[in-house]
């Protein structure tokens, strides 16, 4: 039935939301109706022009064209809009005091890293990085050590690149490894100091960053996934206290509790002390 009155913006929003009302799956209906409500509100708030709408479509089209099995421009977009960190907070932040805070996984995780002994080096390619020992304990929130916890680690080389980004330069397992805690819950990783590095910026997300006056740098970090039977696993980072970009990490991954110092020891190595606390699942 047609009305003689022109349709208002709010009526259009209401009609589109109503069109999803009979979605059989409750969760899908909730998500789609909220999506329409917020996308319409966004367009109305900024008074989106025809040209701006088309620019947005062209941006998403370019993101699709550059995405393949190795490159995921949509996740990069989510990362740089802070959406990945928001989803991480919603789903993985623990309410238990002292539990290690999570942060984003990133695109450079490779499963099945080599198992490495307590204190073993994961440096398989000398690129001038500052050799470091990252050491500490894995415990439950009451301080009980967790023996046999698994610490899956990966990081970039001093040149800024992960092994997976340089298959013709670095050995595939350089600077990644799987360590386990000893009976006292301790772990020890021999590695190099991580360096700040740019996220891939040769696609539409890079253009978005430069058009908005943002840089493309991540603060220096080591990635870790820590897990143990009976505890919720955590995917997180160890950030270098001396790094640039801690207050402007381009993917919003930095949390104060994840920042640690690399300090020179008598053995000629840098030392970084980091404890991880896991939340019991029962
Ligand atoms: C990373 O830390 O490896 C990363 C995270 C988000 C985008 C690009 C890289
Ligand atoms: Fe990283």
PDB file of C-alpha atoms and ligand atoms in Angstrom:
ATOM      1  CA  UNK A   1       0.000   0.000   0.000  1.00  0.00           C
ATOM      2  CA  UNK A   2       1.493   3.347  -0.994  1.00  0.00           C
ATOM      3  CA  UNK A   3       1.412   6.511   1.100  1.00  0.00           C
ATOM      4  CA  UNK A   4       1.052   9.986  -0.409  1.00  0.00           C
ATOM      5  CA  UNK A   5       3.697  11.311   1.985  1.00  0.00           C
ATOM      6  CA  UNK A   6       7.375  11.092   0.895  1.00  0.00           C
ATOM      7  CA  UNK A   7       9.208   8.420   2.862  1.00  0.00           C
ATOM      8  CA  UNK A   8      11.242   9.808   5.748  1.00  0.00           C
ATOM      9  CA  UNK A   9      14.760   8.628   6.580  1.00  0.00           C
ATOM     10  CA  UNK A  10      13.485   6.958   9.754  1.00  0.00           C
ATOM     11  CA  UNK A  11      10.686   5.190   7.863  1.00  0.00           C
ATOM     12  CA  UNK A  12      13.226   3.743   5.421  1.00  0.00           C
ATOM     13  CA  UNK A  13      15.362   2.463   8.303  1.00  0.00           C
ATOM     14  CA  UNK A  14      12.291   0.921   9.943  1.00  0.00           C
ATOM     15  CA  UNK A  15      11.165  -0.762   6.696  1.00  0.00           C
ATOM     16  CA  UNK A  16      14.586  -2.337   6.112  1.00  0.00           C
ATOM     17  CA  UNK A  17      14.819  -3.573   9.715  1.00  0.00           C
ATOM     18  CA  UNK A  18      11.305  -5.014   9.446  1.00  0.00           C
ATOM     19  CA  UNK A  19      12.361  -6.882   6.243  1.00  0.00           C
ATOM     20  CA  UNK A  20      14.677  -8.993   8.426  1.00  0.00           C
ATOM     21  CA  UNK A  21      12.015  -9.651  11.075  1.00  0.00           C
ATOM     22  CA  UNK A  22      11.239 -13.187   9.935  1.00  0.00           C
ATOM     23  CA  UNK A  23      14.882 -14.358   9.834  1.00  0.00           C
ATOM     24  CA  UNK A  24      14.538 -17.858  11.343  1.00  0.00           C
ATOM     25  CA  UNK A  25      17.823 -17.758  13.267  1.00  0.00           C
ATOM     26  CA  UNK A  26      17.465 -15.448  16.302  1.00  0.00           C
ATOM     27  CA  UNK A  27      21.124 -14.455  16.396  1.00  0.00           C
ATOM     28  CA  UNK A  28      21.319 -13.731  12.657  1.00  0.00           C
ATOM     29  CA  UNK A  29      18.174 -11.581  12.946  1.00  0.00           C
ATOM     30  CA  UNK A  30      19.664  -9.645  15.879  1.00  0.00           C
ATOM     31  CA  UNK A  31      22.963  -9.038  14.063  1.00  0.00           C
ATOM     32  CA  UNK A  32      21.392  -8.033  10.720  1.00  0.00           C
ATOM     33  CA  UNK A  33      18.853  -5.674  12.260  1.00  0.00           C
ATOM     34  CA  UNK A  34      21.523  -3.994  14.409  1.00  0.00           C
ATOM     35  CA  UNK A  35      23.806  -3.727  11.370  1.00  0.00           C
ATOM     36  CA  UNK A  36      21.101  -1.946   9.357  1.00  0.00           C
ATOM     37  CA  UNK A  37      20.265   0.330  12.278  1.00  0.00           C
ATOM     38  CA  UNK A  38      23.905   1.395  12.748  1.00  0.00           C
ATOM     39  CA  UNK A  39      24.815   1.672   9.036  1.00  0.00           C
ATOM     40  CA  UNK A  40      21.777   3.854   8.416  1.00  0.00           C
ATOM     41  CA  UNK A  41      22.567   5.963  11.480  1.00  0.00           C
ATOM     42  CA  UNK A  42      26.139   6.419  10.222  1.00  0.00           C
ATOM     43  CA  UNK A  43      24.981   7.578   6.761  1.00  0.00           C
ATOM     44  CA  UNK A  44      22.480   9.952   8.323  1.00  0.00           C
ATOM     45  CA  UNK A  45      24.946  11.343  10.869  1.00  0.00           C
ATOM     46  CA  UNK A  46      27.596  12.252   8.271  1.00  0.00           C
ATOM     47  CA  UNK A  47      25.010  13.086   5.559  1.00  0.00           C
ATOM     48  CA  UNK A  48      26.811  10.697   3.201  1.00  0.00           C
ATOM     49  CA  UNK A  49      27.034  12.072  -0.372  1.00  0.00           C
ATOM     50  CA  UNK A  50      26.673  10.049  -3.601  1.00  0.00           C
ATOM     51  CA  UNK A  51      30.411  10.441  -4.293  1.00  0.00           C
ATOM     52  CA  UNK A  52      31.373   9.357  -0.783  1.00  0.00           C
ATOM     53  CA  UNK A  53      29.130   6.303  -1.026  1.00  0.00           C
ATOM     54  CA  UNK A  54      30.830   5.377  -4.329  1.00  0.00           C
ATOM     55  CA  UNK A  55      34.299   5.963  -2.846  1.00  0.00           C
ATOM     56  CA  UNK A  56      33.397   3.537  -0.071  1.00  0.00           C
ATOM     57  CA  UNK A  57      32.236   0.939  -2.603  1.00  0.00           C
ATOM     58  CA  UNK A  58      35.474   1.390  -4.603  1.00  0.00           C
ATOM     59  CA  UNK A  59      37.531   1.060  -1.405  1.00  0.00           C
ATOM     60  CA  UNK A  60      35.864  -2.257  -0.527  1.00  0.00           C
ATOM     61  CA  UNK A  61      36.233  -3.450  -4.138  1.00  0.00           C
ATOM     62  CA  UNK A  62      39.991  -2.691  -4.024  1.00  0.00           C
ATOM     63  CA  UNK A  63      40.239  -4.525  -0.691  1.00  0.00           C
ATOM     64  CA  UNK A  64      38.624  -7.546  -2.340  1.00  0.00           C
ATOM     65  CA  UNK A  65      40.981  -7.416  -5.335  1.00  0.00           C
ATOM     66  CA  UNK A  66      44.160  -7.362  -3.220  1.00  0.00           C
ATOM     67  CA  UNK A  67      42.957 -10.116  -0.880  1.00  0.00           C
ATOM     68  CA  UNK A  68      44.155 -13.650  -1.622  1.00  0.00           C
ATOM     69  CA  UNK A  69      45.341 -16.712   0.277  1.00  0.00           C
ATOM     70  CA  UNK A  70      48.273 -14.764   1.774  1.00  0.00           C
ATOM     71  CA  UNK A  71      46.941 -11.222   1.992  1.00  0.00           C
ATOM     72  CA  UNK A  72      43.767 -10.356   3.961  1.00  0.00           C
ATOM     73  CA  UNK A  73      42.978  -6.677   3.463  1.00  0.00           C
ATOM     74  CA  UNK A  74      39.614  -6.896   5.250  1.00  0.00           C
ATOM     75  CA  UNK A  75      41.256  -8.107   8.486  1.00  0.00           C
ATOM     76  CA  UNK A  76      43.806  -5.295   8.105  1.00  0.00           C
ATOM     77  CA  UNK A  77      40.878  -2.876   7.779  1.00  0.00           C
ATOM     78  CA  UNK A  78      39.276  -4.365  10.888  1.00  0.00           C
ATOM     79  CA  UNK A  79      42.632  -4.080  12.710  1.00  0.00           C
ATOM     80  CA  UNK A  80      43.182  -0.424  11.779  1.00  0.00           C
ATOM     81  CA  UNK A  81      39.618   0.531  12.739  1.00  0.00           C
ATOM     82  CA  UNK A  82      40.148  -1.043  16.169  1.00  0.00           C
ATOM     83  CA  UNK A  83      37.405  -3.591  15.447  1.00  0.00           C
ATOM     84  CA  UNK A  84      39.701  -6.610  15.894  1.00  0.00           C
ATOM     85  CA  UNK A  85      40.788  -5.305  19.295  1.00  0.00           C
ATOM     86  CA  UNK A  86      37.155  -4.626  20.239  1.00  0.00           C
ATOM     87  CA  UNK A  87      36.089  -8.189  19.331  1.00  0.00           C
ATOM     88  CA  UNK A  88      39.100  -9.466  21.292  1.00  0.00           C
ATOM     89  CA  UNK A  89      38.073  -7.423  24.361  1.00  0.00           C
ATOM     90  CA  UNK A  90      34.458  -8.580  24.120  1.00  0.00           C
ATOM     91  CA  UNK A  91      35.357 -12.245  23.858  1.00  0.00           C
ATOM     92  CA  UNK A  92      38.644 -12.785  25.663  1.00  0.00           C
ATOM     93  CA  UNK A  93      39.117 -10.203  28.417  1.00  0.00           C
ATOM     94  CA  UNK A  94      39.074 -11.935  31.816  1.00  0.00           C
ATOM     95  CA  UNK A  95      37.270 -10.421  34.782  1.00  0.00           C
ATOM     96  CA  UNK A  96      39.695 -12.194  37.129  1.00  0.00           C
ATOM     97  CA  UNK A  97      42.256  -9.815  38.621  1.00  0.00           C
ATOM     98  CA  UNK A  98      45.824 -10.363  37.441  1.00  0.00           C
ATOM     99  CA  UNK A  99      45.028 -12.631  34.495  1.00  0.00           C
ATOM    100  CA  UNK A 100      47.230 -11.798  31.482  1.00  0.00           C
ATOM    101  CA  UNK A 101      45.416  -9.470  29.104  1.00  0.00           C
ATOM    102  CA  UNK A 102      44.859 -10.694  25.541  1.00  0.00           C
ATOM    103  CA  UNK A 103      45.632  -8.847  22.344  1.00  0.00           C
ATOM    104  CA  UNK A 104      45.210  -9.528  18.635  1.00  0.00           C
ATOM    105  CA  UNK A 105      46.617 -12.575  16.831  1.00  0.00           C
ATOM    106  CA  UNK A 106      47.785 -10.740  13.678  1.00  0.00           C
ATOM    107  CA  UNK A 107      48.334 -12.306  10.245  1.00  0.00           C
ATOM    108  CA  UNK A 108      51.808 -13.802  10.751  1.00  0.00           C
ATOM    109  CA  UNK A 109      51.021 -16.741  13.051  1.00  0.00           C
ATOM    110  CA  UNK A 110      52.164 -20.072  11.586  1.00  0.00           C
ATOM    111  CA  UNK A 111      51.049 -23.235  13.423  1.00  0.00           C
ATOM    112  CA  UNK A 112      53.321 -26.183  14.194  1.00  0.00           C
ATOM    113  CA  UNK A 113      56.456 -24.247  15.124  1.00  0.00           C
ATOM    114  CA  UNK A 114      59.408 -26.389  16.214  1.00  0.00           C
ATOM    115  CA  UNK A 115      59.474 -27.589  19.824  1.00  0.00           C
ATOM    116  CA  UNK A 116      62.428 -25.926  21.592  1.00  0.00           C
ATOM    117  CA  UNK A 117      64.131 -26.823  24.880  1.00  0.00           C
ATOM    118  CA  UNK A 118      64.138 -24.570  27.960  1.00  0.00           C
ATOM    119  CA  UNK A 119      66.498 -21.667  27.164  1.00  0.00           C
ATOM    120  CA  UNK A 120      67.086 -22.774  23.553  1.00  0.00           C
ATOM    121  CA  UNK A 121      67.625 -20.175  20.841  1.00  0.00           C
ATOM    122  CA  UNK A 122      65.024 -19.622  18.138  1.00  0.00           C
ATOM    123  CA  UNK A 123      67.512 -17.509  16.138  1.00  0.00           C
ATOM    124  CA  UNK A 124      68.196 -19.395  12.902  1.00  0.00           C
ATOM    125  CA  UNK A 125      69.347 -16.443  10.821  1.00  0.00           C
ATOM    126  CA  UNK A 126      71.784 -13.739  11.954  1.00  0.00           C
ATOM    127  CA  UNK A 127      70.454 -10.337  11.015  1.00  0.00           C
ATOM    128  CA  UNK A 128      72.197  -8.226  13.652  1.00  0.00           C
ATOM    129  CA  UNK A 129      69.363  -8.296  16.174  1.00  0.00           C
ATOM    130  CA  UNK A 130      70.175  -7.727  19.859  1.00  0.00           C
ATOM    131  CA  UNK A 131      70.234 -11.157  21.507  1.00  0.00           C
ATOM    132  CA  UNK A 132      67.834 -11.426  24.414  1.00  0.00           C
ATOM    133  CA  UNK A 133      66.498 -13.860  26.995  1.00  0.00           C
ATOM    134  CA  UNK A 134      62.774 -13.637  27.651  1.00  0.00           C
ATOM    135  CA  UNK A 135      62.072 -15.492  30.892  1.00  0.00           C
ATOM    136  CA  UNK A 136      59.469 -15.863  33.590  1.00  0.00           C
ATOM    137  CA  UNK A 137      56.763 -18.064  35.070  1.00  0.00           C
ATOM    138  CA  UNK A 138      53.303 -19.203  34.067  1.00  0.00           C
ATOM    139  CA  UNK A 139      50.978 -19.287  37.083  1.00  0.00           C
ATOM    140  CA  UNK A 140      47.321 -19.417  38.089  1.00  0.00           C
ATOM    141  CA  UNK A 141      45.841 -16.223  39.619  1.00  0.00           C
ATOM    142  CA  UNK A 142      46.722 -17.417  43.161  1.00  0.00           C
ATOM    143  CA  UNK A 143      50.388 -17.692  42.120  1.00  0.00           C
ATOM    144  CA  UNK A 144      50.517 -21.495  41.800  1.00  0.00           C
ATOM    145  CA  UNK A 145      53.107 -22.384  39.117  1.00  0.00           C
ATOM    146  CA  UNK A 146      51.746 -24.236  36.078  1.00  0.00           C
ATOM    147  CA  UNK A 147      54.150 -26.964  34.932  1.00  0.00           C
ATOM    148  CA  UNK A 148      54.015 -28.085  31.300  1.00  0.00           C
ATOM    149  CA  UNK A 149      52.285 -24.925  30.030  1.00  0.00           C
ATOM    150  CA  UNK A 150      52.833 -24.388  26.302  1.00  0.00           C
ATOM    151  CA  UNK A 151      54.225 -21.071  25.043  1.00  0.00           C
ATOM    152  CA  UNK A 152      53.916 -20.737  21.282  1.00  0.00           C
ATOM    153  CA  UNK A 153      56.074 -17.734  20.260  1.00  0.00           C
ATOM    154  CA  UNK A 154      56.647 -15.820  17.025  1.00  0.00           C
ATOM    155  CA  UNK A 155      58.218 -12.452  16.252  1.00  0.00           C
ATOM    156  CA  UNK A 156      59.956 -10.398  13.591  1.00  0.00           C
ATOM    157  CA  UNK A 157      63.670 -10.174  12.860  1.00  0.00           C
ATOM    158  CA  UNK A 158      65.725  -7.013  13.360  1.00  0.00           C
ATOM    159  CA  UNK A 159      65.000  -6.117   9.728  1.00  0.00           C
ATOM    160  CA  UNK A 160      61.331  -5.834  10.683  1.00  0.00           C
ATOM    161  CA  UNK A 161      60.121  -8.896   8.788  1.00  0.00           C
ATOM    162  CA  UNK A 162      58.629 -12.189   9.989  1.00  0.00           C
ATOM    163  CA  UNK A 163      60.079 -15.364   8.455  1.00  0.00           C
ATOM    164  CA  UNK A 164      56.752 -15.994   6.720  1.00  0.00           C
ATOM    165  CA  UNK A 165      57.116 -12.656   4.888  1.00  0.00           C
ATOM    166  CA  UNK A 166      60.588 -13.523   3.569  1.00  0.00           C
ATOM    167  CA  UNK A 167      60.477 -17.165   2.462  1.00  0.00           C
ATOM    168  CA  UNK A 168      63.558 -16.673   0.236  1.00  0.00           C
ATOM    169  CA  UNK A 169      65.618 -14.919   2.923  1.00  0.00           C
ATOM    170  CA  UNK A 170      64.863 -16.333   6.382  1.00  0.00           C
ATOM    171  CA  UNK A 171      64.544 -20.016   7.308  1.00  0.00           C
ATOM    172  CA  UNK A 172      60.815 -20.780   7.670  1.00  0.00           C
ATOM    173  CA  UNK A 173      61.136 -21.483  11.419  1.00  0.00           C
ATOM    174  CA  UNK A 174      63.336 -18.483  12.266  1.00  0.00           C
ATOM    175  CA  UNK A 175      62.194 -16.684  15.411  1.00  0.00           C
ATOM    176  CA  UNK A 176      59.320 -18.978  16.190  1.00  0.00           C
ATOM    177  CA  UNK A 177      59.086 -21.910  18.538  1.00  0.00           C
ATOM    178  CA  UNK A 178      57.067 -23.860  21.062  1.00  0.00           C
ATOM    179  CA  UNK A 179      58.448 -23.810  24.620  1.00  0.00           C
ATOM    180  CA  UNK A 180      57.138 -25.552  27.742  1.00  0.00           C
ATOM    181  CA  UNK A 181      57.352 -24.565  31.390  1.00  0.00           C
ATOM    182  CA  UNK A 182      59.415 -26.701  33.792  1.00  0.00           C
ATOM    183  CA  UNK A 183      58.135 -28.172  37.082  1.00  0.00           C
ATOM    184  CA  UNK A 184      58.408 -24.749  38.711  1.00  0.00           C
ATOM    185  CA  UNK A 185      56.322 -23.149  35.954  1.00  0.00           C
ATOM    186  CA  UNK A 186      59.359 -21.361  34.471  1.00  0.00           C
ATOM    187  CA  UNK A 187      60.143 -20.809  30.804  1.00  0.00           C
ATOM    188  CA  UNK A 188      63.165 -19.331  29.018  1.00  0.00           C
ATOM    189  CA  UNK A 189      63.359 -18.167  25.395  1.00  0.00           C
ATOM    190  CA  UNK A 190      66.600 -17.103  23.675  1.00  0.00           C
ATOM    191  CA  UNK A 191      65.716 -14.682  20.896  1.00  0.00           C
ATOM    192  CA  UNK A 192      66.427 -11.192  19.533  1.00  0.00           C
ATOM    193  CA  UNK A 193      64.874  -7.917  20.574  1.00  0.00           C
ATOM    194  CA  UNK A 194      61.827  -7.271  18.371  1.00  0.00           C
ATOM    195  CA  UNK A 195      61.657  -4.074  16.298  1.00  0.00           C
ATOM    196  CA  UNK A 196      58.787  -1.785  15.272  1.00  0.00           C
ATOM    197  CA  UNK A 197      57.523  -2.572  11.770  1.00  0.00           C
ATOM    198  CA  UNK A 198      54.954  -1.321   9.260  1.00  0.00           C
ATOM    199  CA  UNK A 199      51.802  -3.310   8.542  1.00  0.00           C
ATOM    200  CA  UNK A 200      51.345  -3.993   4.786  1.00  0.00           C
ATOM    201  CA  UNK A 201      50.539  -0.523   3.373  1.00  0.00           C
ATOM    202  CA  UNK A 202      50.548  -1.002  -0.408  1.00  0.00           C
ATOM    203  CA  UNK A 203      46.759  -1.491  -0.604  1.00  0.00           C
ATOM    204  CA  UNK A 204      43.596   0.501   0.154  1.00  0.00           C
ATOM    205  CA  UNK A 205      44.162   0.319   3.939  1.00  0.00           C
ATOM    206  CA  UNK A 206      47.578   1.978   3.472  1.00  0.00           C
ATOM    207  CA  UNK A 207      45.879   4.707   1.402  1.00  0.00           C
ATOM    208  CA  UNK A 208      43.261   5.162   4.121  1.00  0.00           C
ATOM    209  CA  UNK A 209      46.020   5.557   6.750  1.00  0.00           C
ATOM    210  CA  UNK A 210      47.914   8.175   4.752  1.00  0.00           C
ATOM    211  CA  UNK A 211      44.731  10.057   3.763  1.00  0.00           C
ATOM    212  CA  UNK A 212      43.836  10.324   7.445  1.00  0.00           C
ATOM    213  CA  UNK A 213      47.338  11.335   8.590  1.00  0.00           C
ATOM    214  CA  UNK A 214      47.962   8.054  10.424  1.00  0.00           C
ATOM    215  CA  UNK A 215      51.196   6.046  10.366  1.00  0.00           C
ATOM    216  CA  UNK A 216      51.347   2.335   9.593  1.00  0.00           C
ATOM    217  CA  UNK A 217      53.700   1.260  12.402  1.00  0.00           C
ATOM    218  CA  UNK A 218      53.302  -1.369  15.097  1.00  0.00           C
ATOM    219  CA  UNK A 219      55.194  -0.987  18.393  1.00  0.00           C
ATOM    220  CA  UNK A 220      57.926  -3.647  18.841  1.00  0.00           C
ATOM    221  CA  UNK A 221      56.475  -6.875  20.226  1.00  0.00           C
ATOM    222  CA  UNK A 222      56.792 -10.631  20.562  1.00  0.00           C
ATOM    223  CA  UNK A 223      53.626 -12.678  19.973  1.00  0.00           C
ATOM    224  CA  UNK A 224      52.770 -15.478  22.415  1.00  0.00           C
ATOM    225  CA  UNK A 225      49.947 -17.959  22.833  1.00  0.00           C
ATOM    226  CA  UNK A 226      50.051 -19.464  26.315  1.00  0.00           C
ATOM    227  CA  UNK A 227      47.984 -22.553  27.132  1.00  0.00           C
ATOM    228  CA  UNK A 228      47.722 -25.327  29.716  1.00  0.00           C
ATOM    229  CA  UNK A 229      45.115 -28.017  30.434  1.00  0.00           C
ATOM    230  CA  UNK A 230      42.407 -26.713  32.784  1.00  0.00           C
ATOM    231  CA  UNK A 231      43.089 -23.041  31.943  1.00  0.00           C
ATOM    232  CA  UNK A 232      41.721 -20.605  29.355  1.00  0.00           C
ATOM    233  CA  UNK A 233      44.424 -20.035  26.721  1.00  0.00           C
ATOM    234  CA  UNK A 234      45.591 -16.468  26.095  1.00  0.00           C
ATOM    235  CA  UNK A 235      46.872 -14.949  22.849  1.00  0.00           C
ATOM    236  CA  UNK A 236      48.889 -11.873  23.668  1.00  0.00           C
ATOM    237  CA  UNK A 237      52.085  -9.835  23.066  1.00  0.00           C
ATOM    238  CA  UNK A 238      55.180  -8.813  25.006  1.00  0.00           C
ATOM    239  CA  UNK A 239      55.836  -5.166  24.099  1.00  0.00           C
ATOM    240  CA  UNK A 240      59.284  -3.582  24.466  1.00  0.00           C
ATOM    241  CA  UNK A 241      59.116  -0.670  26.925  1.00  0.00           C
ATOM    242  CA  UNK A 242      61.714   1.263  24.869  1.00  0.00           C
ATOM    243  CA  UNK A 243      59.816   0.952  21.576  1.00  0.00           C
ATOM    244  CA  UNK A 244      58.440   3.849  19.578  1.00  0.00           C
ATOM    245  CA  UNK A 245      54.708   3.763  18.768  1.00  0.00           C
ATOM    246  CA  UNK A 246      53.554   2.308  22.114  1.00  0.00           C
ATOM    247  CA  UNK A 247      51.034   5.129  22.357  1.00  0.00           C
ATOM    248  CA  UNK A 248      50.004   5.025  18.704  1.00  0.00           C
ATOM    249  CA  UNK A 249      50.208   1.361  17.625  1.00  0.00           C
ATOM    250  CA  UNK A 250      48.339   1.369  14.338  1.00  0.00           C
ATOM    251  CA  UNK A 251      46.187  -1.660  15.228  1.00  0.00           C
ATOM    252  CA  UNK A 252      45.419  -0.652  18.845  1.00  0.00           C
ATOM    253  CA  UNK A 253      47.084  -3.749  20.313  1.00  0.00           C
ATOM    254  CA  UNK A 254      49.026  -2.134  23.183  1.00  0.00           C
ATOM    255  CA  UNK A 255      47.882  -2.550  26.793  1.00  0.00           C
ATOM    256  CA  UNK A 256      49.942  -1.171  29.656  1.00  0.00           C
ATOM    257  CA  UNK A 257      50.158  -4.520  31.449  1.00  0.00           C
ATOM    258  CA  UNK A 258      51.833  -6.096  28.393  1.00  0.00           C
ATOM    259  CA  UNK A 259      54.836  -3.710  28.332  1.00  0.00           C
ATOM    260  CA  UNK A 260      58.163  -5.035  29.675  1.00  0.00           C
ATOM    261  CA  UNK A 261      61.763  -3.817  29.832  1.00  0.00           C
ATOM    262  CA  UNK A 262      64.721  -5.340  27.961  1.00  0.00           C
ATOM    263  CA  UNK A 263      67.735  -4.655  30.212  1.00  0.00           C
ATOM    264  CA  UNK A 264      71.416  -5.576  29.686  1.00  0.00           C
ATOM    265  CA  UNK A 265      72.722  -8.485  31.795  1.00  0.00           C
ATOM    266  CA  UNK A 266      76.294  -9.470  32.759  1.00  0.00           C
ATOM    267  CA  UNK A 267      76.145 -12.268  30.176  1.00  0.00           C
ATOM    268  CA  UNK A 268      76.038  -9.803  27.269  1.00  0.00           C
ATOM    269  CA  UNK A 269      72.379 -10.537  26.586  1.00  0.00           C
ATOM    270  CA  UNK A 270      69.328  -8.361  27.114  1.00  0.00           C
ATOM    271  CA  UNK A 271      66.954  -9.757  29.724  1.00  0.00           C
ATOM    272  CA  UNK A 272      63.191  -9.388  29.657  1.00  0.00           C
ATOM    273  CA  UNK A 273      61.201 -10.762  32.620  1.00  0.00           C
ATOM    274  CA  UNK A 274      57.565 -11.595  31.845  1.00  0.00           C
ATOM    275  CA  UNK A 275      55.144 -13.716  33.864  1.00  0.00           C
ATOM    276  CA  UNK A 276      51.882 -15.017  32.399  1.00  0.00           C
ATOM    277  CA  UNK A 277      48.784 -15.703  34.493  1.00  0.00           C
ATOM    278  CA  UNK A 278      46.069 -18.017  33.161  1.00  0.00           C
ATOM    279  CA  UNK A 279      42.458 -18.241  34.334  1.00  0.00           C
ATOM    280  CA  UNK A 280      41.252 -21.691  35.439  1.00  0.00           C
ATOM    281  CA  UNK A 281      38.306 -22.964  33.391  1.00  0.00           C
ATOM    282  CA  UNK A 282      36.533 -24.660  36.353  1.00  0.00           C
TER     283      UNK A 282
HETATM  284  C1  LIG B   1      51.051  -8.346  13.774  1.00  0.00           C
HETATM  285  O1  LIG B   1      51.274  -8.002  14.906  1.00  0.00           O
HETATM  286  O2  LIG B   1      51.722  -9.266  13.352  1.00  0.00           O
HETATM  287  C2  LIG B   1      50.019  -7.616  12.947  1.00  0.00           C
HETATM  288  C3  LIG B   1      48.786  -7.328  13.502  1.00  0.00           C
HETATM  289  C4  LIG B   1      47.836  -6.677  12.733  1.00  0.00           C
HETATM  290  C5  LIG B   1      48.126  -6.301  11.428  1.00  0.00           C
HETATM  291  C6  LIG B   1      49.369  -6.587  10.879  1.00  0.00           C
HETATM  292  C7  LIG B   1      50.334  -7.239  11.649  1.00  0.00           C
HETATM  293 FE1  LIG B   2      53.351  -8.761  14.988  1.00  0.00          FE
END
